[in-house]
Amino acid sequence: MPDVSDFILKLQRRRIEGSHATARQTAELLRSVVSQTRMPYTNQAASLLDAVRAVGEQLIAANPVELAVGNIVRRVLHIIREEDLSSSAVSFEGLMISEKSDDEDDADQKGGPVLSAAAVAAAARSTLRPRSLQTLLEDGPLPAAPSKSSSAGDSEGKSKSDKSAVGKRLKHSVIEAINLLIEEIDDCYEDISEQAVEHIHQNEVILTLGRSKTVKEFLYAAKQKNRSFRVFVAEGAPRYQGHVLAKELIQKGLETTVITDSAIFAMISRVNMVIVGAHAIMANGGVIAPVGMNMLALAAQRHAVPFVVVAGSHKLCPLYPHNPEVLLNELKSPSDLIDFGEFSDCMDFGAHGGAPLMHVVNPTFDYVPPNLVSLFITDTGGHNAAHMYKLIADYYSADDLVIKRKSTSSN
Amino acid sequence: MDLRRPNRPVIGPKVRQVGFVTPDSAAATSSSSIPAVSAAAAASAGSPPSSLSPVMIPPPRHPSTEMSNPHFHPVGSYNPSEQILGSPPALSPSRSSRFDADGSDFGGDDDESVALSGVGGGMTPKSSLLMCQPVTKTAPLVSETRKRDSNASKGKGEGPSAAPKEKLTKAERRATQEAQRAAKAAAKEAAAAGGAPSVSKQPKPATKPATQQKKDIPSGSGPLQPLAPSGSIEKKQGKKEVAAPHPRMQFDDMTKVGKLKKRAVVNQSEARNRVELFRHLPQYEHGTQLPDLESKFFQLDLIHPSVYQVGLQFLSDKISGGNARCIAMLLAFKEVIQDYTTPPEKTLTRDLGAKVGSCVSFLIECRPLSVSMGNAIRFLKNRISSLPHNLSDKEAKSRLQSDIDRFINEKIIIASKAIVEHGVSKIRDGDVLLTYGSPSVVESIFAYAHGIKKNFRVVVVDSRPKHEGQGLLRRLVERGIHCTYTHLNAVSYVMHEVTRVFLGASSVLSNGTVYSRVGTACVAMVAHAFRVPVLVCCEAYKFHERVQLDSICSNELGDPDAISKVSGRKDLNYLDGWAQNENIQLLNLKYDATPSDYVSVLVTEQGMLPPTSVPVIIREYGIERLWT
């Protein structure tokens, strides 16, 4: 598939900036993957899962730091499981279950995030979970596929014509659901910024660092509700996206003060609330965020200033971080920090036994541990850091957490 | 405090001085004769017998010092070496007066003298009033010195202006002096009556001593006047009242700003988008003053060219860093003193003090003083005012110049050597040392440690907009030290591997707060969070008895345009033309205050101390430091 390799190249070369764009494009790509997958007569869900997983593995490998890719791949896998479950449930005659799946379909159609998430979670808990647990015990690393095949096998046993209809319906409904997912990714700003007025009061002083579109929309929304407040923007070296944000904010008439990152500690004592965006939210409630955020969070904690992270649900990552400062980080070019021409003589590899005396470190991300975060605001409302794992369980199925090992074992 | 006040005029400076001007042995015996003082205290006080002798117990700065006095002596005794550096016994008589003078003068350097600089510090009018009597007595002496001056000062600065006045007779001169004094006194009283209510910020403690002095001094001082340098007497009176540091200039106080504007040499235009939170600080448009000032070069006859040069260098940030600025200023003052000749009808102590005061206020206009500079100025003014009257101009000048040299040498150069030795003892092989910005002392610690073949690595953390760390990085790499360079935001990334954090300080305040280059607090905070020890290296002459809790009440603002432009990044032009939009402000803070709990240890030439010991150092060596 040409667009897959194209997208992989883009990811590898870091051409796609921001988790929102990445998430959206990943979802679109997976939609086309799903639609182009040839459906076999038997075991359709498993073949879909395999196809998506194979592509997903390559995408994740292309940019392992961009966690949104993995999130979306897992979301799509979860969607396939859910749809398969509901379609097979429909093919059964059990009244309770079909009702439940109708309910779930409705919720998905509406795209109401809270309801759908809750319903999906309920469905997953009532039907999927016991079976997958059982298979987990039986089959170890291959839990999902056999369960799917058994359910598909059941429906296959009924009649062939019925089965092919179910197959078409499965693919169709998966694509529908992915469309909803894309819609949800696009709409997350609105859902989040709707909550702005609940958190920003009159005359508030808000500090943010760098630029996040979510934060911008959040502040805009509060401004539109005629709250007047003041924003300090830390510029966020070395990308200086804070300048962009400041420019955007003043266009909406927000009173904005740009400060250097070094002045964060000095200014935070006069700030009522810190609102920042995130790169990804890990399952433990820790946040992967643009560099400098840990410093800001520590300063906020010191002065007991609420540290609020706003992020769309596509940034929720079901993985637990281990040594995230190093493993989920990316070192960029030193040219952001120093001038090559000026320091070229210091970077001479020949001079000091092969290793230069000077190293320049330019990391992209920071890890903010969950205890420093006061509140997460996602499109499903506000959450505590300790509650993130539960939220994540609603969006992902436990079988998909490890995509790579799964596919290597199946290959 | 109030209880003590009535006593002081009685004990008075004269009584003490009579006691001490007689041989030093008297002081020693008197100290041993008082049982209340512990033996240790006496011993510690021994080397400069005056410093802690019971009669001379340094007046408490706060009411609470009485309570802590017992604790005061042991602390002094643990560093006898410092006392050797300290004042020679011969200087003891006016010690206490010095002490007070610094209190009053210091406020002056920072802001007060901006308002009062024309007359050379807040005390001048009073002193001139009080001097009526003694001047008549010492008139022959003055005339003698003046003759010598006029001979010595051919062709120098004030030579021509002094020449015509020489022809006046003594009587005429006296008459004019009396008239001037009367005028000044009248003006002062008018100001006290009319000015005080209008200027709401007028500090209470400052006004009280003024009235008190007027009453006290004429009564007792007449006969004793020739014995004691008159300049120190009335200053001694104000000592305890001025114990608290003067409030700084608040730039949101319109009346004071108006006064300041009138006498300002540098015409700074106010920045358009001022940050509301920092109304109390001067927010000028940067880059506008320089051409203006350059054109004024030939009109500024009051300002000595070397001071002028240093001022311009401050203004254009050619010289930065606490030590560098302080040394540059002192060297400029040295030249001022070199070229100084006492005008005919004036005394050197007062006139030179005024001259230095006007130079200082010029420097303040160029850039607000750092605490280190304030302390140095305090020192210099004390030296000037404590000069014996019978010195010839030449002697006085050479004495002052050697004083300045000694200050630079002992308080800055030798002190930083001592700090280097202390600091190096905390570097082990395999350490990864982090520093922020470009502190000069820390740099020499690294250089020295590298010189003695310690094996370590340095992480240089830098920040916008000045990127001072790049200079440090270059110098360290040239020495062959392994360096890692990064920006402030990445400090939590590099902190994992760091074993020690070495920071510099612009000053250390009495509550342990470290006032330093903006961003230092962030580094210290992150280090604290990662359980990495933070060593703040700072010479003791940068300590100050002021206290501060946040970085907002007193700070310095840099050029906001430096924020909108990112050097080497032409593509970042989002904030071009920001001044047109009234909704946006750019804030370029220069300093921040690091809370003392982030500081593991303060490395000073006195040793390594916890930040809680800062007030002790200030009290013990604050006096002494003015005496070196």
PDB file of C-alpha atoms in Angstrom, chain A residues 209 230 232 235-244 246-247 250-267 269-270 291-296 298-300 302 323 325-326 329 331 335-339 341-346 352 355-363 365-366, chain B residues 275-278 436 457 463-465 467 470-471 473-474 477-494 496 518-523 525-526 529-530 550-553 555 563-566 569 572-575 581-589 591-595 597-598:
ATOM      1  CA  LEU A 209       4.332  27.349  28.398  1.00  0.00           C
ATOM      2  CA  ARG A 230      -4.450  37.811  32.052  1.00  0.00           C
ATOM      3  CA  PHE A 232       1.573  34.838  31.037  1.00  0.00           C
ATOM      4  CA  GLU A 235       8.198  31.260  25.416  1.00  0.00           C
ATOM      5  CA  GLY A 236       9.246  27.618  25.505  1.00  0.00           C
ATOM      6  CA  ALA A 237      12.817  27.555  24.254  1.00  0.00           C
ATOM      7  CA  PRO A 238      14.178  26.222  21.982  1.00  0.00           C
ATOM      8  CA  ARG A 239      11.104  26.224  19.769  1.00  0.00           C
ATOM      9  CA  TYR A 240       9.762  29.535  21.008  1.00  0.00           C
ATOM     10  CA  GLN A 241       6.213  28.508  20.243  1.00  0.00           C
ATOM     11  CA  GLY A 242       5.136  30.775  23.053  1.00  0.00           C
ATOM     12  CA  HIS A 243       5.671  33.698  20.708  1.00  0.00           C
ATOM     13  CA  VAL A 244       3.145  32.211  18.315  1.00  0.00           C
ATOM     14  CA  ALA A 246       1.104  35.164  22.370  1.00  0.00           C
ATOM     15  CA  LYS A 247       0.446  36.541  18.947  1.00  0.00           C
ATOM     16  CA  ILE A 250      -3.527  39.176  21.498  1.00  0.00           C
ATOM     17  CA  GLN A 251      -5.479  38.925  18.295  1.00  0.00           C
ATOM     18  CA  LYS A 252      -8.418  37.826  20.397  1.00  0.00           C
ATOM     19  CA  GLY A 253      -7.865  40.722  22.754  1.00  0.00           C
ATOM     20  CA  LEU A 254      -6.443  38.730  25.610  1.00  0.00           C
ATOM     21  CA  GLU A 255      -4.019  40.566  27.801  1.00  0.00           C
ATOM     22  CA  THR A 256      -0.797  38.692  27.336  1.00  0.00           C
ATOM     23  CA  THR A 257       2.658  38.950  28.839  1.00  0.00           C
ATOM     24  CA  VAL A 258       5.518  37.033  27.322  1.00  0.00           C
ATOM     25  CA  ILE A 259       8.163  35.928  29.797  1.00  0.00           C
ATOM     26  CA  THR A 260      11.352  33.994  29.377  1.00  0.00           C
ATOM     27  CA  ASP A 261      11.392  30.436  30.638  1.00  0.00           C
ATOM     28  CA  SER A 262      13.901  31.431  33.252  1.00  0.00           C
ATOM     29  CA  ALA A 263      11.399  33.838  34.792  1.00  0.00           C
ATOM     30  CA  ILE A 264       8.900  31.065  35.471  1.00  0.00           C
ATOM     31  CA  PHE A 265       9.910  30.669  39.067  1.00  0.00           C
ATOM     32  CA  ALA A 266       9.877  34.384  39.632  1.00  0.00           C
ATOM     33  CA  MET A 267       6.416  34.856  38.201  1.00  0.00           C
ATOM     34  CA  SER A 269       3.950  33.224  42.791  1.00  0.00           C
ATOM     35  CA  ARG A 270       1.587  35.688  41.139  1.00  0.00           C
ATOM     36  CA  VAL A 291      10.584  20.315  27.421  1.00  0.00           C
ATOM     37  CA  GLY A 292      10.523  22.634  30.409  1.00  0.00           C
ATOM     38  CA  MET A 293       7.208  21.369  31.711  1.00  0.00           C
ATOM     39  CA  ASN A 294       8.684  19.509  34.623  1.00  0.00           C
ATOM     40  CA  MET A 295      10.333  22.672  35.825  1.00  0.00           C
ATOM     41  CA  LEU A 296       7.060  24.518  35.507  1.00  0.00           C
ATOM     42  CA  LEU A 298       7.698  21.820  40.185  1.00  0.00           C
ATOM     43  CA  ALA A 299       7.428  25.573  40.470  1.00  0.00           C
ATOM     44  CA  ALA A 300       3.646  25.311  40.509  1.00  0.00           C
ATOM     45  CA  ARG A 302       6.119  24.861  45.271  1.00  0.00           C
ATOM     46  CA  ASN A 323      12.362   5.907  32.468  1.00  0.00           C
ATOM     47  CA  GLU A 325      12.886  11.035  30.291  1.00  0.00           C
ATOM     48  CA  VAL A 326      15.206   8.904  28.256  1.00  0.00           C
ATOM     49  CA  ASN A 329      12.326  11.413  24.445  1.00  0.00           C
ATOM     50  CA  LEU A 331      17.132  14.689  21.060  1.00  0.00           C
ATOM     51  CA  SER A 335      21.787  24.083  16.140  1.00  0.00           C
ATOM     52  CA  ASP A 336      18.707  25.223  18.028  1.00  0.00           C
ATOM     53  CA  LEU A 337      20.943  26.115  20.929  1.00  0.00           C
ATOM     54  CA  ILE A 338      24.285  27.135  19.572  1.00  0.00           C
ATOM     55  CA  ASP A 339      25.711  28.364  16.374  1.00  0.00           C
ATOM     56  CA  GLY A 341      30.052  28.188  13.073  1.00  0.00           C
ATOM     57  CA  GLU A 342      30.856  29.705  16.402  1.00  0.00           C
ATOM     58  CA  PHE A 343      31.656  26.456  18.137  1.00  0.00           C
ATOM     59  CA  SER A 344      32.964  24.390  15.269  1.00  0.00           C
ATOM     60  CA  ASP A 345      36.460  24.309  16.741  1.00  0.00           C
ATOM     61  CA  CYS A 346      35.128  22.915  20.006  1.00  0.00           C
ATOM     62  CA  HIS A 352      40.787  14.780  22.242  1.00  0.00           C
ATOM     63  CA  ALA A 355      35.585  12.263  21.473  1.00  0.00           C
ATOM     64  CA  PRO A 356      34.785  15.939  21.456  1.00  0.00           C
ATOM     65  CA  LEU A 357      34.929  17.801  24.715  1.00  0.00           C
ATOM     66  CA  MET A 358      31.606  19.398  24.123  1.00  0.00           C
ATOM     67  CA  HIS A 359      28.186  17.853  23.987  1.00  0.00           C
ATOM     68  CA  VAL A 360      24.997  19.681  23.363  1.00  0.00           C
ATOM     69  CA  VAL A 361      21.782  18.220  24.690  1.00  0.00           C
ATOM     70  CA  ASN A 362      18.546  19.361  23.187  1.00  0.00           C
ATOM     71  CA  PRO A 363      15.717  17.108  24.324  1.00  0.00           C
ATOM     72  CA  PHE A 365      10.096  16.255  25.894  1.00  0.00           C
ATOM     73  CA  ASP A 366       9.835  16.309  29.614  1.00  0.00           C
TER      74      ASP A 366
ATOM     75  CA  VAL B 275       4.111  45.339  32.729  1.00  0.00           C
ATOM     76  CA  GLU B 276       1.509  46.161  35.306  1.00  0.00           C
ATOM     77  CA  LEU B 277       3.037  44.000  37.972  1.00  0.00           C
ATOM     78  CA  PHE B 278       6.302  45.895  37.750  1.00  0.00           C
ATOM     79  CA  TYR B 436      23.926  28.038  35.271  1.00  0.00           C
ATOM     80  CA  ARG B 457      32.416  16.802  33.840  1.00  0.00           C
ATOM     81  CA  SER B 463      19.085  30.636  29.037  1.00  0.00           C
ATOM     82  CA  ARG B 464      17.764  33.349  26.896  1.00  0.00           C
ATOM     83  CA  PRO B 465      18.250  36.170  26.143  1.00  0.00           C
ATOM     84  CA  HIS B 467      23.291  33.247  26.604  1.00  0.00           C
ATOM     85  CA  GLN B 470      28.152  30.079  25.844  1.00  0.00           C
ATOM     86  CA  GLY B 471      31.103  32.168  26.911  1.00  0.00           C
ATOM     87  CA  LEU B 473      31.309  26.854  27.725  1.00  0.00           C
ATOM     88  CA  ARG B 474      33.920  28.134  25.345  1.00  0.00           C
ATOM     89  CA  VAL B 477      36.293  23.676  26.620  1.00  0.00           C
ATOM     90  CA  GLU B 478      39.434  25.585  25.817  1.00  0.00           C
ATOM     91  CA  ARG B 479      40.813  24.481  29.147  1.00  0.00           C
ATOM     92  CA  GLY B 480      40.084  20.915  28.185  1.00  0.00           C
ATOM     93  CA  ILE B 481      37.159  20.294  30.527  1.00  0.00           C
ATOM     94  CA  HIS B 482      34.440  17.976  29.302  1.00  0.00           C
ATOM     95  CA  CYS B 483      31.261  19.970  28.969  1.00  0.00           C
ATOM     96  CA  THR B 484      27.644  19.394  28.194  1.00  0.00           C
ATOM     97  CA  TYR B 485      25.673  22.379  27.092  1.00  0.00           C
ATOM     98  CA  THR B 486      21.943  22.680  27.286  1.00  0.00           C
ATOM     99  CA  HIS B 487      19.197  25.186  27.818  1.00  0.00           C
ATOM    100  CA  LEU B 488      17.299  25.857  30.980  1.00  0.00           C
ATOM    101  CA  ASN B 489      14.168  23.978  29.980  1.00  0.00           C
ATOM    102  CA  ALA B 490      16.117  20.779  29.643  1.00  0.00           C
ATOM    103  CA  VAL B 491      17.485  21.033  33.136  1.00  0.00           C
ATOM    104  CA  SER B 492      15.246  18.235  34.416  1.00  0.00           C
ATOM    105  CA  TYR B 493      16.566  16.056  31.640  1.00  0.00           C
ATOM    106  CA  VAL B 494      20.200  16.549  32.572  1.00  0.00           C
ATOM    107  CA  HIS B 496      19.557  12.857  36.491  1.00  0.00           C
ATOM    108  CA  VAL B 518      17.055  34.937  36.566  1.00  0.00           C
ATOM    109  CA  GLY B 519      16.649  31.186  36.223  1.00  0.00           C
ATOM    110  CA  THR B 520      18.917  30.322  39.103  1.00  0.00           C
ATOM    111  CA  ALA B 521      15.885  29.614  41.222  1.00  0.00           C
ATOM    112  CA  CYS B 522      14.577  27.193  38.599  1.00  0.00           C
ATOM    113  CA  VAL B 523      17.849  25.304  38.540  1.00  0.00           C
ATOM    114  CA  MET B 525      14.414  24.006  42.488  1.00  0.00           C
ATOM    115  CA  VAL B 526      14.930  21.190  40.021  1.00  0.00           C
ATOM    116  CA  ALA B 529      13.558  17.984  43.531  1.00  0.00           C
ATOM    117  CA  PHE B 530      16.183  15.551  42.265  1.00  0.00           C
ATOM    118  CA  ASP B 550       9.792  37.009  46.052  1.00  0.00           C
ATOM    119  CA  SER B 551      11.381  38.198  42.880  1.00  0.00           C
ATOM    120  CA  ILE B 552       8.825  40.844  42.147  1.00  0.00           C
ATOM    121  CA  CYS B 553       9.115  43.476  44.825  1.00  0.00           C
ATOM    122  CA  ASN B 555      14.157  43.379  40.557  1.00  0.00           C
ATOM    123  CA  ILE B 563      12.675  38.714  24.050  1.00  0.00           C
ATOM    124  CA  SER B 564      10.944  39.290  20.773  1.00  0.00           C
ATOM    125  CA  LYS B 565      14.104  38.600  18.827  1.00  0.00           C
ATOM    126  CA  VAL B 566      15.841  35.276  19.032  1.00  0.00           C
ATOM    127  CA  ARG B 569      16.693  32.440  14.434  1.00  0.00           C
ATOM    128  CA  LEU B 572      11.037  33.648  14.611  1.00  0.00           C
ATOM    129  CA  ASN B 573       9.487  36.992  13.935  1.00  0.00           C
ATOM    130  CA  TYR B 574       6.042  36.499  15.394  1.00  0.00           C
ATOM    131  CA  LEU B 575       6.452  39.297  17.855  1.00  0.00           C
ATOM    132  CA  ASN B 581      -0.429  46.251  20.367  1.00  0.00           C
ATOM    133  CA  GLU B 582      -1.368  47.379  23.820  1.00  0.00           C
ATOM    134  CA  ASN B 583      -2.480  43.928  24.893  1.00  0.00           C
ATOM    135  CA  ILE B 584       0.962  42.430  24.844  1.00  0.00           C
ATOM    136  CA  GLN B 585       3.825  43.043  27.184  1.00  0.00           C
ATOM    137  CA  LEU B 586       7.218  41.472  27.111  1.00  0.00           C
ATOM    138  CA  LEU B 587       8.860  40.939  30.436  1.00  0.00           C
ATOM    139  CA  ASN B 588      12.599  40.560  30.628  1.00  0.00           C
ATOM    140  CA  LEU B 589      13.404  39.985  34.256  1.00  0.00           C
ATOM    141  CA  TYR B 591      17.091  38.524  38.643  1.00  0.00           C
ATOM    142  CA  ASP B 592      15.164  36.126  40.754  1.00  0.00           C
ATOM    143  CA  ALA B 593      15.160  35.134  44.378  1.00  0.00           C
ATOM    144  CA  THR B 594      15.980  31.561  45.268  1.00  0.00           C
ATOM    145  CA  PRO B 595      14.370  30.507  48.528  1.00  0.00           C
ATOM    146  CA  ASP B 597      15.577  25.926  51.431  1.00  0.00           C
ATOM    147  CA  TYR B 598      16.833  25.109  47.957  1.00  0.00           C
TER     148      TYR B 598
END
